[in-house]
């Protein structure tokens, strides 16, 4: 694949080359200016893919021919020959480990190398890190809201920016704290647990019990097969008596679909309750089939709701499950997992928490993968040093100012183990030590000097790429996921808060 | 690549297979329930890629092995053997031509074939069509707001959902009416015109004129090379006199960067004005270099602004260009194209129009590719017929109801040539004719019957896929783009309006 680059980067590369500055030593930093989603933090992600992009960085003969066709004809031929020789073998990259909590204006990636290559890498790195970090952060927020015990499923395949966007969404949602994905390809490629339920289309494809075939199921412990449809019909009568709802209101196509699914997956039976009326059809039909299965020694694994007031309905459903469990003496019935989906957002999770719910599992698609609260992280990649001189951009727009020079970055922890500040020091300044008083200035209040005494000091960056190769072992996806949760858990509650958090000083 | 599918589709496929219903003739429709961005319409896009996905639809041996590892162990082995034989050779697809205006609830794709395959195709088609149509629609809205003469550049590579999302964004923005992209790879793969400017990092990489090398440029008409830096310095003095601004405020690094770029691209010189102060540095430096170039017979091609009040500044800049053009007798100087960028949204374009501006070209990234007004189109794919029986979903949520049965779809035009209604009729109903009175019911007001007399009737769907092959010649990307603009131009002003449009009846 040709390097991901915007055309102006190649034009400017020619400018540097013509000026003989293409090999000038340069350094750039990648950071975001404002934390996403009005929180205080982001999760840094996309590093492994960024490093892969670096290793593959190269213009093929076809790429060069294409560039020659679109750039001005005045360009010197030797420049194109030079482009064809480029790679990232002289580039060094340091970064915060993937999955770490990162804060605004603190570089989470630093790139050093020849000016021309450092500049050409801009879009590759931004493209691979921006969305990765955004969706990992979004997933982490859902995880913080849902609490550690809720099962979270990523279901965004059909809502992402095409197949590749969907795969990124699955991977980085997992890093951010989701448990599994519905996307088969993501499971296959990345080893993320995959999980599926049942769809309205399956339910709707049945009209009546006569369509169910086969309908016989042997008991789990062995023995003669039993007609599950007949068994379910007799249970439906009992369930309807208990729930005081007329059996005639239970949709026959839905019952047929449940029976068919149960015969097919007796150990993994689950129901989707809201194709027709939940209370008078979905719920009685599900209970009837689940109780019929129970009679044969099988246990249903869950239900899903995809419309209406999910928190309220989950409580009603839990009540019905408990009533059935007690009445028919089936203890596990009261704890059948309840899954919900349907346009779940942070607001939905807050509502579930406020109103209480009996939800065990949440499937999130659109609001996870498209990040509607802020669909782009807005990372930038800025030159901070060329030929040993720091670069400074002084515009009228203070937020767009760049802090010049290569920096060493330290995270300072307080006595309770919470990080309270990220410290950027020029590389030549002495490194801070635990327990020693430091004079610092906080960004945004540069005129004042403050003193702090950190209990622990952690240098944040490691060198990941040198001499064209990844030089630090990269953790596996589950390891990154574990690191992300650990990094989030260290945050003090004031910084972890998702709304109006205390700003994190830098 | 394995088919794009959610796990539950394969589980349900097994259900159908076990029940012997996998080959039952079925039909599904793809549509959206609400028009995006609170407008009245969308542009249907992604058809060509969807058809490519159909042709490639197949489970490899590795895919099947993976599915076997994640699905319940109770599944019959013969099902996996069957999966390995599947393809789309028995599927027929009809659709509205790519790039057409489409309305809510009108299917823009209909799929017929064996139930199991029709259902497995759901996610593939949704994933390829949802984002494509969303971004094409978003681009079309920008085009409608900007008017036909504004140059629009897509610059979203670094803000999209990874490389593939960015390529989709470039392609479908082009279909929606953009002129070009900054993404080199999109240019190379799709033949979309690419266009680049110059970045702050290039400007910032220079400190002083001494760094510029080479600095000599021969006049366009031939002759001895001239030191462009010296020439620019002398012009800077004259420009500063005219603009009454002190030459000492013009940043020397910026001047150096402009001179270097001009020597490198004498026929394509452009300036980025806002690295330092626009009025006292960027503008005088640009004018000085452009006038120096002019003296040698070259013409600058434009400037770009990336911060501040863009509309207001564009007017000031135009004033300066006109003043320079008049004072130094350089007629083309007054019309140098002004490009702007920096987080441009629909609101920005409305503001430009309201306040007036001298902007000729707009670069749009984040707000184009991430569609923050609505980051997902929410297309759905619903079974409408199985085994000849229509499928109906009757939930408590009226908007989620499905209209059963296979439909023929006609667009009805009024005497002025504007489409005024899309008509869905069951396939067995007689087709409407131009000039004949029709009794119709409007969705949402089903109890009333209305009469309409269309001047023209257009059947909307064509058959694109049959017997495993694309059976209708697919138009080229520029042809689709032209069709999209024609389709938009037919819309009556009431439907074309981007805010509170008149709802389009269906």
PDB file of N, CA and C in Angstrom, chain B residues 66-155:
ATOM      1  N   UNK B  66     -12.826 -21.358  11.651  1.00  0.00           N
ATOM      2  CA  UNK B  66     -12.982 -20.410  12.755  1.00  0.00           C
ATOM      3  C   UNK B  66     -14.396 -20.469  13.325  1.00  0.00           C
ATOM      4  N   UNK B  67     -15.395 -20.489  12.441  1.00  0.00           N
ATOM      5  CA  UNK B  67     -16.788 -20.528  12.906  1.00  0.00           C
ATOM      6  C   UNK B  67     -17.037 -21.788  13.728  1.00  0.00           C
ATOM      7  N   UNK B  68     -16.473 -22.893  13.269  1.00  0.00           N
ATOM      8  CA  UNK B  68     -16.619 -24.141  14.010  1.00  0.00           C
ATOM      9  C   UNK B  68     -16.064 -23.985  15.427  1.00  0.00           C
ATOM     10  N   UNK B  69     -15.001 -23.187  15.558  1.00  0.00           N
ATOM     11  CA  UNK B  69     -14.368 -23.051  16.876  1.00  0.00           C
ATOM     12  C   UNK B  69     -15.162 -22.159  17.820  1.00  0.00           C
ATOM     13  N   UNK B  70     -16.007 -21.276  17.287  1.00  0.00           N
ATOM     14  CA  UNK B  70     -16.716 -20.358  18.192  1.00  0.00           C
ATOM     15  C   UNK B  70     -18.198 -20.686  18.342  1.00  0.00           C
ATOM     16  N   UNK B  71     -18.749 -21.506  17.457  1.00  0.00           N
ATOM     17  CA  UNK B  71     -20.172 -21.836  17.580  1.00  0.00           C
ATOM     18  C   UNK B  71     -20.330 -23.059  18.491  1.00  0.00           C
ATOM     19  N   UNK B  72     -21.532 -23.281  19.026  1.00  0.00           N
ATOM     20  CA  UNK B  72     -21.734 -24.407  19.945  1.00  0.00           C
ATOM     21  C   UNK B  72     -21.303 -25.730  19.313  1.00  0.00           C
ATOM     22  N   UNK B  73     -20.732 -26.587  20.130  1.00  0.00           N
ATOM     23  CA  UNK B  73     -20.190 -27.842  19.609  1.00  0.00           C
ATOM     24  C   UNK B  73     -21.298 -28.800  19.190  1.00  0.00           C
ATOM     25  N   UNK B  74     -22.549 -28.465  19.547  1.00  0.00           N
ATOM     26  CA  UNK B  74     -23.659 -29.341  19.153  1.00  0.00           C
ATOM     27  C   UNK B  74     -24.009 -29.211  17.675  1.00  0.00           C
ATOM     28  N   UNK B  75     -23.412 -28.250  16.982  1.00  0.00           N
ATOM     29  CA  UNK B  75     -23.804 -28.024  15.587  1.00  0.00           C
ATOM     30  C   UNK B  75     -23.361 -29.184  14.699  1.00  0.00           C
ATOM     31  N   UNK B  76     -24.280 -29.584  13.834  1.00  0.00           N
ATOM     32  CA  UNK B  76     -24.057 -30.678  12.894  1.00  0.00           C
ATOM     33  C   UNK B  76     -22.920 -30.335  11.922  1.00  0.00           C
ATOM     34  N   UNK B  77     -21.975 -31.257  11.763  1.00  0.00           N
ATOM     35  CA  UNK B  77     -20.849 -31.026  10.857  1.00  0.00           C
ATOM     36  C   UNK B  77     -21.276 -30.695   9.433  1.00  0.00           C
ATOM     37  N   UNK B  78     -22.376 -31.325   9.008  1.00  0.00           N
ATOM     38  CA  UNK B  78     -22.811 -31.132   7.622  1.00  0.00           C
ATOM     39  C   UNK B  78     -23.150 -29.665   7.349  1.00  0.00           C
ATOM     40  N   UNK B  79     -23.534 -28.925   8.396  1.00  0.00           N
ATOM     41  CA  UNK B  79     -23.833 -27.504   8.211  1.00  0.00           C
ATOM     42  C   UNK B  79     -22.581 -26.745   7.783  1.00  0.00           C
ATOM     43  N   UNK B  80     -21.456 -27.078   8.407  1.00  0.00           N
ATOM     44  CA  UNK B  80     -20.218 -26.387   8.039  1.00  0.00           C
ATOM     45  C   UNK B  80     -19.809 -26.736   6.609  1.00  0.00           C
ATOM     46  N   UNK B  81     -20.032 -27.990   6.227  1.00  0.00           N
ATOM     47  CA  UNK B  81     -19.752 -28.365   4.841  1.00  0.00           C
ATOM     48  C   UNK B  81     -20.633 -27.543   3.898  1.00  0.00           C
ATOM     49  N   UNK B  82     -21.889 -27.365   4.319  1.00  0.00           N
ATOM     50  CA  UNK B  82     -22.809 -26.598   3.482  1.00  0.00           C
ATOM     51  C   UNK B  82     -22.353 -25.138   3.376  1.00  0.00           C
ATOM     52  N   UNK B  83     -21.940 -24.558   4.496  1.00  0.00           N
ATOM     53  CA  UNK B  83     -21.464 -23.161   4.490  1.00  0.00           C
ATOM     54  C   UNK B  83     -20.355 -22.979   3.455  1.00  0.00           C
ATOM     55  N   UNK B  84     -19.470 -23.969   3.391  1.00  0.00           N
ATOM     56  CA  UNK B  84     -18.321 -23.853   2.493  1.00  0.00           C
ATOM     57  C   UNK B  84     -18.737 -23.846   1.022  1.00  0.00           C
ATOM     58  N   UNK B  85     -19.971 -24.283   0.735  1.00  0.00           N
ATOM     59  CA  UNK B  85     -20.421 -24.311  -0.667  1.00  0.00           C
ATOM     60  C   UNK B  85     -21.192 -23.049  -1.057  1.00  0.00           C
ATOM     61  N   UNK B  86     -21.481 -22.198  -0.081  1.00  0.00           N
ATOM     62  CA  UNK B  86     -22.370 -21.061  -0.352  1.00  0.00           C
ATOM     63  C   UNK B  86     -21.732 -19.992  -1.216  1.00  0.00           C
ATOM     64  N   UNK B  87     -22.527 -19.399  -2.090  1.00  0.00           N
ATOM     65  CA  UNK B  87     -22.140 -18.149  -2.735  1.00  0.00           C
ATOM     66  C   UNK B  87     -23.416 -17.414  -3.110  1.00  0.00           C
ATOM     67  N   UNK B  88     -23.282 -16.314  -3.832  1.00  0.00           N
ATOM     68  CA  UNK B  88     -24.452 -15.491  -4.127  1.00  0.00           C
ATOM     69  C   UNK B  88     -25.004 -15.782  -5.516  1.00  0.00           C
ATOM     70  N   UNK B  89     -24.709 -16.975  -6.058  1.00  0.00           N
ATOM     71  CA  UNK B  89     -25.091 -17.222  -7.449  1.00  0.00           C
ATOM     72  C   UNK B  89     -26.599 -17.317  -7.648  1.00  0.00           C
ATOM     73  N   UNK B  90     -27.364 -17.529  -6.561  1.00  0.00           N
ATOM     74  CA  UNK B  90     -28.814 -17.603  -6.751  1.00  0.00           C
ATOM     75  C   UNK B  90     -29.515 -16.327  -6.298  1.00  0.00           C
ATOM     76  N   UNK B  91     -28.730 -15.289  -6.102  1.00  0.00           N
ATOM     77  CA  UNK B  91     -29.286 -14.043  -5.575  1.00  0.00           C
ATOM     78  C   UNK B  91     -29.547 -13.056  -6.713  1.00  0.00           C
ATOM     79  N   UNK B  92     -30.680 -12.361  -6.624  1.00  0.00           N
ATOM     80  CA  UNK B  92     -30.989 -11.284  -7.567  1.00  0.00           C
ATOM     81  C   UNK B  92     -31.103  -9.982  -6.780  1.00  0.00           C
ATOM     82  N   UNK B  93     -30.476  -8.943  -7.281  1.00  0.00           N
ATOM     83  CA  UNK B  93     -30.535  -7.649  -6.606  1.00  0.00           C
ATOM     84  C   UNK B  93     -31.056  -6.597  -7.567  1.00  0.00           C
ATOM     85  N   UNK B  94     -32.086  -5.875  -7.138  1.00  0.00           N
ATOM     86  CA  UNK B  94     -32.510  -4.696  -7.884  1.00  0.00           C
ATOM     87  C   UNK B  94     -32.237  -3.485  -7.003  1.00  0.00           C
ATOM     88  N   UNK B  95     -31.988  -2.349  -7.629  1.00  0.00           N
ATOM     89  CA  UNK B  95     -31.646  -1.166  -6.835  1.00  0.00           C
ATOM     90  C   UNK B  95     -31.909   0.096  -7.629  1.00  0.00           C
ATOM     91  N   UNK B  96     -32.007   1.188  -6.894  1.00  0.00           N
ATOM     92  CA  UNK B  96     -32.024   2.514  -7.495  1.00  0.00           C
ATOM     93  C   UNK B  96     -30.589   2.810  -7.932  1.00  0.00           C
ATOM     94  N   UNK B  97     -30.373   3.409  -9.117  1.00  0.00           N
ATOM     95  CA  UNK B  97     -28.992   3.650  -9.563  1.00  0.00           C
ATOM     96  C   UNK B  97     -28.184   4.439  -8.529  1.00  0.00           C
ATOM     97  N   UNK B  98     -26.916   4.103  -8.412  1.00  0.00           N
ATOM     98  CA  UNK B  98     -26.046   4.763  -7.438  1.00  0.00           C
ATOM     99  C   UNK B  98     -25.984   6.266  -7.707  1.00  0.00           C
ATOM    100  N   UNK B  99     -26.060   7.038  -6.625  1.00  0.00           N
ATOM    101  CA  UNK B  99     -26.022   8.489  -6.758  1.00  0.00           C
ATOM    102  C   UNK B  99     -27.397   9.125  -6.849  1.00  0.00           C
ATOM    103  N   UNK B 100     -28.464   8.307  -6.879  1.00  0.00           N
ATOM    104  CA  UNK B 100     -29.815   8.875  -6.945  1.00  0.00           C
ATOM    105  C   UNK B 100     -30.228   9.429  -5.593  1.00  0.00           C
ATOM    106  N   UNK B 101     -31.092  10.421  -5.633  1.00  0.00           N
ATOM    107  CA  UNK B 101     -31.752  10.885  -4.416  1.00  0.00           C
ATOM    108  C   UNK B 101     -32.704   9.782  -3.952  1.00  0.00           C
ATOM    109  N   UNK B 102     -32.649   9.441  -2.667  1.00  0.00           N
ATOM    110  CA  UNK B 102     -33.571   8.446  -2.114  1.00  0.00           C
ATOM    111  C   UNK B 102     -34.243   9.020  -0.872  1.00  0.00           C
ATOM    112  N   UNK B 103     -35.416   8.483  -0.585  1.00  0.00           N
ATOM    113  CA  UNK B 103     -36.209   9.010   0.519  1.00  0.00           C
ATOM    114  C   UNK B 103     -36.433   7.944   1.588  1.00  0.00           C
ATOM    115  N   UNK B 104     -36.828   8.422   2.766  1.00  0.00           N
ATOM    116  CA  UNK B 104     -37.034   7.525   3.895  1.00  0.00           C
ATOM    117  C   UNK B 104     -38.091   6.473   3.564  1.00  0.00           C
ATOM    118  N   UNK B 105     -37.864   5.265   3.990  1.00  0.00           N
ATOM    119  CA  UNK B 105     -38.770   4.130   3.903  1.00  0.00           C
ATOM    120  C   UNK B 105     -38.918   3.566   2.496  1.00  0.00           C
ATOM    121  N   UNK B 106     -38.298   4.180   1.500  1.00  0.00           N
ATOM    122  CA  UNK B 106     -38.337   3.614   0.154  1.00  0.00           C
ATOM    123  C   UNK B 106     -37.106   2.719  -0.006  1.00  0.00           C
ATOM    124  N   UNK B 107     -37.303   1.425  -0.269  1.00  0.00           N
ATOM    125  CA  UNK B 107     -36.146   0.536  -0.387  1.00  0.00           C
ATOM    126  C   UNK B 107     -35.241   0.988  -1.520  1.00  0.00           C
ATOM    127  N   UNK B 108     -33.944   1.150  -1.246  1.00  0.00           N
ATOM    128  CA  UNK B 108     -33.114   1.430  -2.413  1.00  0.00           C
ATOM    129  C   UNK B 108     -32.351   0.212  -2.876  1.00  0.00           C
ATOM    130  N   UNK B 109     -32.596  -0.902  -2.210  1.00  0.00           N
ATOM    131  CA  UNK B 109     -32.008  -2.155  -2.650  1.00  0.00           C
ATOM    132  C   UNK B 109     -32.998  -3.254  -2.289  1.00  0.00           C
ATOM    133  N   UNK B 110     -33.235  -4.181  -3.214  1.00  0.00           N
ATOM    134  CA  UNK B 110     -34.066  -5.348  -2.918  1.00  0.00           C
ATOM    135  C   UNK B 110     -33.254  -6.589  -3.256  1.00  0.00           C
ATOM    136  N   UNK B 111     -33.272  -7.551  -2.352  1.00  0.00           N
ATOM    137  CA  UNK B 111     -32.474  -8.760  -2.518  1.00  0.00           C
ATOM    138  C   UNK B 111     -33.405  -9.961  -2.495  1.00  0.00           C
ATOM    139  N   UNK B 112     -33.321 -10.814  -3.515  1.00  0.00           N
ATOM    140  CA  UNK B 112     -34.120 -12.040  -3.554  1.00  0.00           C
ATOM    141  C   UNK B 112     -33.197 -13.233  -3.681  1.00  0.00           C
ATOM    142  N   UNK B 113     -33.539 -14.316  -3.008  1.00  0.00           N
ATOM    143  CA  UNK B 113     -32.727 -15.519  -3.136  1.00  0.00           C
ATOM    144  C   UNK B 113     -33.071 -16.489  -2.030  1.00  0.00           C
ATOM    145  N   UNK B 114     -32.245 -17.527  -1.844  1.00  0.00           N
ATOM    146  CA  UNK B 114     -32.510 -18.493  -0.782  1.00  0.00           C
ATOM    147  C   UNK B 114     -32.401 -17.807   0.584  1.00  0.00           C
ATOM    148  N   UNK B 115     -33.343 -18.111   1.477  1.00  0.00           N
ATOM    149  CA  UNK B 115     -33.438 -17.444   2.777  1.00  0.00           C
ATOM    150  C   UNK B 115     -32.093 -17.318   3.481  1.00  0.00           C
ATOM    151  N   UNK B 116     -31.337 -18.419   3.530  1.00  0.00           N
ATOM    152  CA  UNK B 116     -30.112 -18.409   4.316  1.00  0.00           C
ATOM    153  C   UNK B 116     -29.104 -17.393   3.766  1.00  0.00           C
ATOM    154  N   UNK B 117     -28.959 -17.356   2.453  1.00  0.00           N
ATOM    155  CA  UNK B 117     -27.993 -16.422   1.860  1.00  0.00           C
ATOM    156  C   UNK B 117     -28.497 -14.986   1.986  1.00  0.00           C
ATOM    157  N   UNK B 118     -29.785 -14.784   1.714  1.00  0.00           N
ATOM    158  CA  UNK B 118     -30.357 -13.434   1.817  1.00  0.00           C
ATOM    159  C   UNK B 118     -30.094 -12.878   3.213  1.00  0.00           C
ATOM    160  N   UNK B 119     -30.231 -13.740   4.220  1.00  0.00           N
ATOM    161  CA  UNK B 119     -30.029 -13.245   5.573  1.00  0.00           C
ATOM    162  C   UNK B 119     -28.557 -13.007   5.884  1.00  0.00           C
ATOM    163  N   UNK B 120     -27.691 -13.874   5.381  1.00  0.00           N
ATOM    164  CA  UNK B 120     -26.260 -13.698   5.655  1.00  0.00           C
ATOM    165  C   UNK B 120     -25.697 -12.444   4.985  1.00  0.00           C
ATOM    166  N   UNK B 121     -26.377 -11.964   3.944  1.00  0.00           N
ATOM    167  CA  UNK B 121     -25.856 -10.787   3.234  1.00  0.00           C
ATOM    168  C   UNK B 121     -26.157  -9.485   3.967  1.00  0.00           C
ATOM    169  N   UNK B 122     -26.995  -9.539   4.980  1.00  0.00           N
ATOM    170  CA  UNK B 122     -27.454  -8.322   5.645  1.00  0.00           C
ATOM    171  C   UNK B 122     -26.311  -7.385   6.029  1.00  0.00           C
ATOM    172  N   UNK B 123     -25.363  -7.900   6.808  1.00  0.00           N
ATOM    173  CA  UNK B 123     -24.351  -6.996   7.345  1.00  0.00           C
ATOM    174  C   UNK B 123     -23.397  -6.507   6.271  1.00  0.00           C
ATOM    175  N   UNK B 124     -23.052  -7.385   5.331  1.00  0.00           N
ATOM    176  CA  UNK B 124     -22.190  -6.963   4.225  1.00  0.00           C
ATOM    177  C   UNK B 124     -22.795  -5.749   3.532  1.00  0.00           C
ATOM    178  N   UNK B 125     -24.072  -5.862   3.175  1.00  0.00           N
ATOM    179  CA  UNK B 125     -24.700  -4.782   2.417  1.00  0.00           C
ATOM    180  C   UNK B 125     -24.858  -3.535   3.281  1.00  0.00           C
ATOM    181  N   UNK B 126     -25.281  -3.706   4.526  1.00  0.00           N
ATOM    182  CA  UNK B 126     -25.441  -2.530   5.386  1.00  0.00           C
ATOM    183  C   UNK B 126     -24.108  -1.831   5.596  1.00  0.00           C
ATOM    184  N   UNK B 127     -23.077  -2.624   5.830  1.00  0.00           N
ATOM    185  CA  UNK B 127     -21.775  -2.032   6.137  1.00  0.00           C
ATOM    186  C   UNK B 127     -21.245  -1.248   4.939  1.00  0.00           C
ATOM    187  N   UNK B 128     -21.511  -1.744   3.727  1.00  0.00           N
ATOM    188  CA  UNK B 128     -20.962  -1.073   2.549  1.00  0.00           C
ATOM    189  C   UNK B 128     -21.830   0.093   2.083  1.00  0.00           C
ATOM    190  N   UNK B 129     -23.097   0.092   2.434  1.00  0.00           N
ATOM    191  CA  UNK B 129     -23.995   1.125   1.919  1.00  0.00           C
ATOM    192  C   UNK B 129     -24.259   2.237   2.934  1.00  0.00           C
ATOM    193  N   UNK B 130     -24.303   1.894   4.213  1.00  0.00           N
ATOM    194  CA  UNK B 130     -24.643   2.881   5.237  1.00  0.00           C
ATOM    195  C   UNK B 130     -23.730   4.099   5.202  1.00  0.00           C
ATOM    196  N   UNK B 131     -22.435   3.874   5.379  1.00  0.00           N
ATOM    197  CA  UNK B 131     -21.530   5.015   5.468  1.00  0.00           C
ATOM    198  C   UNK B 131     -21.380   5.700   4.114  1.00  0.00           C
ATOM    199  N   UNK B 132     -21.365   4.897   3.047  1.00  0.00           N
ATOM    200  CA  UNK B 132     -21.241   5.470   1.702  1.00  0.00           C
ATOM    201  C   UNK B 132     -22.362   6.480   1.455  1.00  0.00           C
ATOM    202  N   UNK B 133     -23.585   6.092   1.765  1.00  0.00           N
ATOM    203  CA  UNK B 133     -24.723   6.978   1.512  1.00  0.00           C
ATOM    204  C   UNK B 133     -24.700   8.170   2.458  1.00  0.00           C
ATOM    205  N   UNK B 134     -24.273   7.923   3.688  1.00  0.00           N
ATOM    206  CA  UNK B 134     -24.240   9.015   4.659  1.00  0.00           C
ATOM    207  C   UNK B 134     -23.276  10.108   4.217  1.00  0.00           C
ATOM    208  N   UNK B 135     -22.071   9.713   3.835  1.00  0.00           N
ATOM    209  CA  UNK B 135     -21.064  10.728   3.523  1.00  0.00           C
ATOM    210  C   UNK B 135     -21.372  11.378   2.168  1.00  0.00           C
ATOM    211  N   UNK B 136     -21.951  10.621   1.238  1.00  0.00           N
ATOM    212  CA  UNK B 136     -22.355  11.225  -0.040  1.00  0.00           C
ATOM    213  C   UNK B 136     -23.441  12.272   0.206  1.00  0.00           C
ATOM    214  N   UNK B 137     -24.372  11.953   1.093  1.00  0.00           N
ATOM    215  CA  UNK B 137     -25.437  12.900   1.418  1.00  0.00           C
ATOM    216  C   UNK B 137     -24.865  14.142   2.089  1.00  0.00           C
ATOM    217  N   UNK B 138     -23.950  13.908   3.017  1.00  0.00           N
ATOM    218  CA  UNK B 138     -23.326  15.027   3.719  1.00  0.00           C
ATOM    219  C   UNK B 138     -22.594  15.933   2.725  1.00  0.00           C
ATOM    220  N   UNK B 139     -21.864  15.316   1.807  1.00  0.00           N
ATOM    221  CA  UNK B 139     -21.137  16.084   0.793  1.00  0.00           C
ATOM    222  C   UNK B 139     -22.115  16.865  -0.081  1.00  0.00           C
ATOM    223  N   UNK B 140     -23.238  16.230  -0.422  1.00  0.00           N
ATOM    224  CA  UNK B 140     -24.229  16.902  -1.272  1.00  0.00           C
ATOM    225  C   UNK B 140     -24.791  18.133  -0.566  1.00  0.00           C
ATOM    226  N   UNK B 141     -24.970  18.024   0.749  1.00  0.00           N
ATOM    227  CA  UNK B 141     -25.478  19.178   1.499  1.00  0.00           C
ATOM    228  C   UNK B 141     -24.459  20.320   1.480  1.00  0.00           C
ATOM    229  N   UNK B 142     -23.176  19.972   1.654  1.00  0.00           N
ATOM    230  CA  UNK B 142     -22.148  21.018   1.570  1.00  0.00           C
ATOM    231  C   UNK B 142     -22.175  21.662   0.184  1.00  0.00           C
ATOM    232  N   UNK B 143     -22.330  20.820  -0.846  1.00  0.00           N
ATOM    233  CA  UNK B 143     -22.356  21.362  -2.211  1.00  0.00           C
ATOM    234  C   UNK B 143     -23.558  22.284  -2.399  1.00  0.00           C
ATOM    235  N   UNK B 144     -24.729  21.890  -1.903  1.00  0.00           N
ATOM    236  CA  UNK B 144     -25.913  22.741  -2.050  1.00  0.00           C
ATOM    237  C   UNK B 144     -25.706  24.072  -1.336  1.00  0.00           C
ATOM    238  N   UNK B 145     -25.086  24.018  -0.155  1.00  0.00           N
ATOM    239  CA  UNK B 145     -24.854  25.251   0.602  1.00  0.00           C
ATOM    240  C   UNK B 145     -23.818  26.143  -0.066  1.00  0.00           C
ATOM    241  N   UNK B 146     -22.791  25.520  -0.638  1.00  0.00           N
ATOM    242  CA  UNK B 146     -21.673  26.305  -1.166  1.00  0.00           C
ATOM    243  C   UNK B 146     -21.978  26.868  -2.546  1.00  0.00           C
ATOM    244  N   UNK B 147     -22.978  26.303  -3.218  1.00  0.00           N
ATOM    245  CA  UNK B 147     -23.280  26.741  -4.583  1.00  0.00           C
ATOM    246  C   UNK B 147     -22.387  26.027  -5.573  1.00  0.00           C
ATOM    247  N   UNK B 148     -22.761  26.084  -6.853  1.00  0.00           N
ATOM    248  CA  UNK B 148     -22.066  25.256  -7.853  1.00  0.00           C
ATOM    249  C   UNK B 148     -20.646  25.708  -8.178  1.00  0.00           C
ATOM    250  N   UNK B 149     -20.278  26.962  -7.871  1.00  0.00           N
ATOM    251  CA  UNK B 149     -18.980  27.457  -8.341  1.00  0.00           C
ATOM    252  C   UNK B 149     -17.850  27.327  -7.332  1.00  0.00           C
ATOM    253  N   UNK B 150     -18.194  27.085  -6.077  1.00  0.00           N
ATOM    254  CA  UNK B 150     -17.156  26.969  -5.053  1.00  0.00           C
ATOM    255  C   UNK B 150     -16.376  25.673  -5.259  1.00  0.00           C
ATOM    256  N   UNK B 151     -15.044  25.748  -5.133  1.00  0.00           N
ATOM    257  CA  UNK B 151     -14.234  24.528  -5.161  1.00  0.00           C
ATOM    258  C   UNK B 151     -14.288  23.894  -3.778  1.00  0.00           C
ATOM    259  N   UNK B 152     -14.610  22.625  -3.715  1.00  0.00           N
ATOM    260  CA  UNK B 152     -14.664  21.929  -2.424  1.00  0.00           C
ATOM    261  C   UNK B 152     -13.635  20.794  -2.406  1.00  0.00           C
ATOM    262  N   UNK B 153     -12.778  20.803  -1.387  1.00  0.00           N
ATOM    263  CA  UNK B 153     -11.741  19.775  -1.257  1.00  0.00           C
ATOM    264  C   UNK B 153     -12.005  18.926  -0.022  1.00  0.00           C
ATOM    265  N   UNK B 154     -11.986  17.627  -0.188  1.00  0.00           N
ATOM    266  CA  UNK B 154     -12.118  16.715   0.954  1.00  0.00           C
ATOM    267  C   UNK B 154     -10.738  16.533   1.579  1.00  0.00           C
ATOM    268  N   UNK B 155     -10.641  16.776   2.890  1.00  0.00           N
ATOM    269  CA  UNK B 155      -9.345  16.680   3.569  1.00  0.00           C
ATOM    270  C   UNK B 155      -9.449  15.859   4.849  1.00  0.00           C
TER     271      UNK B 155
END
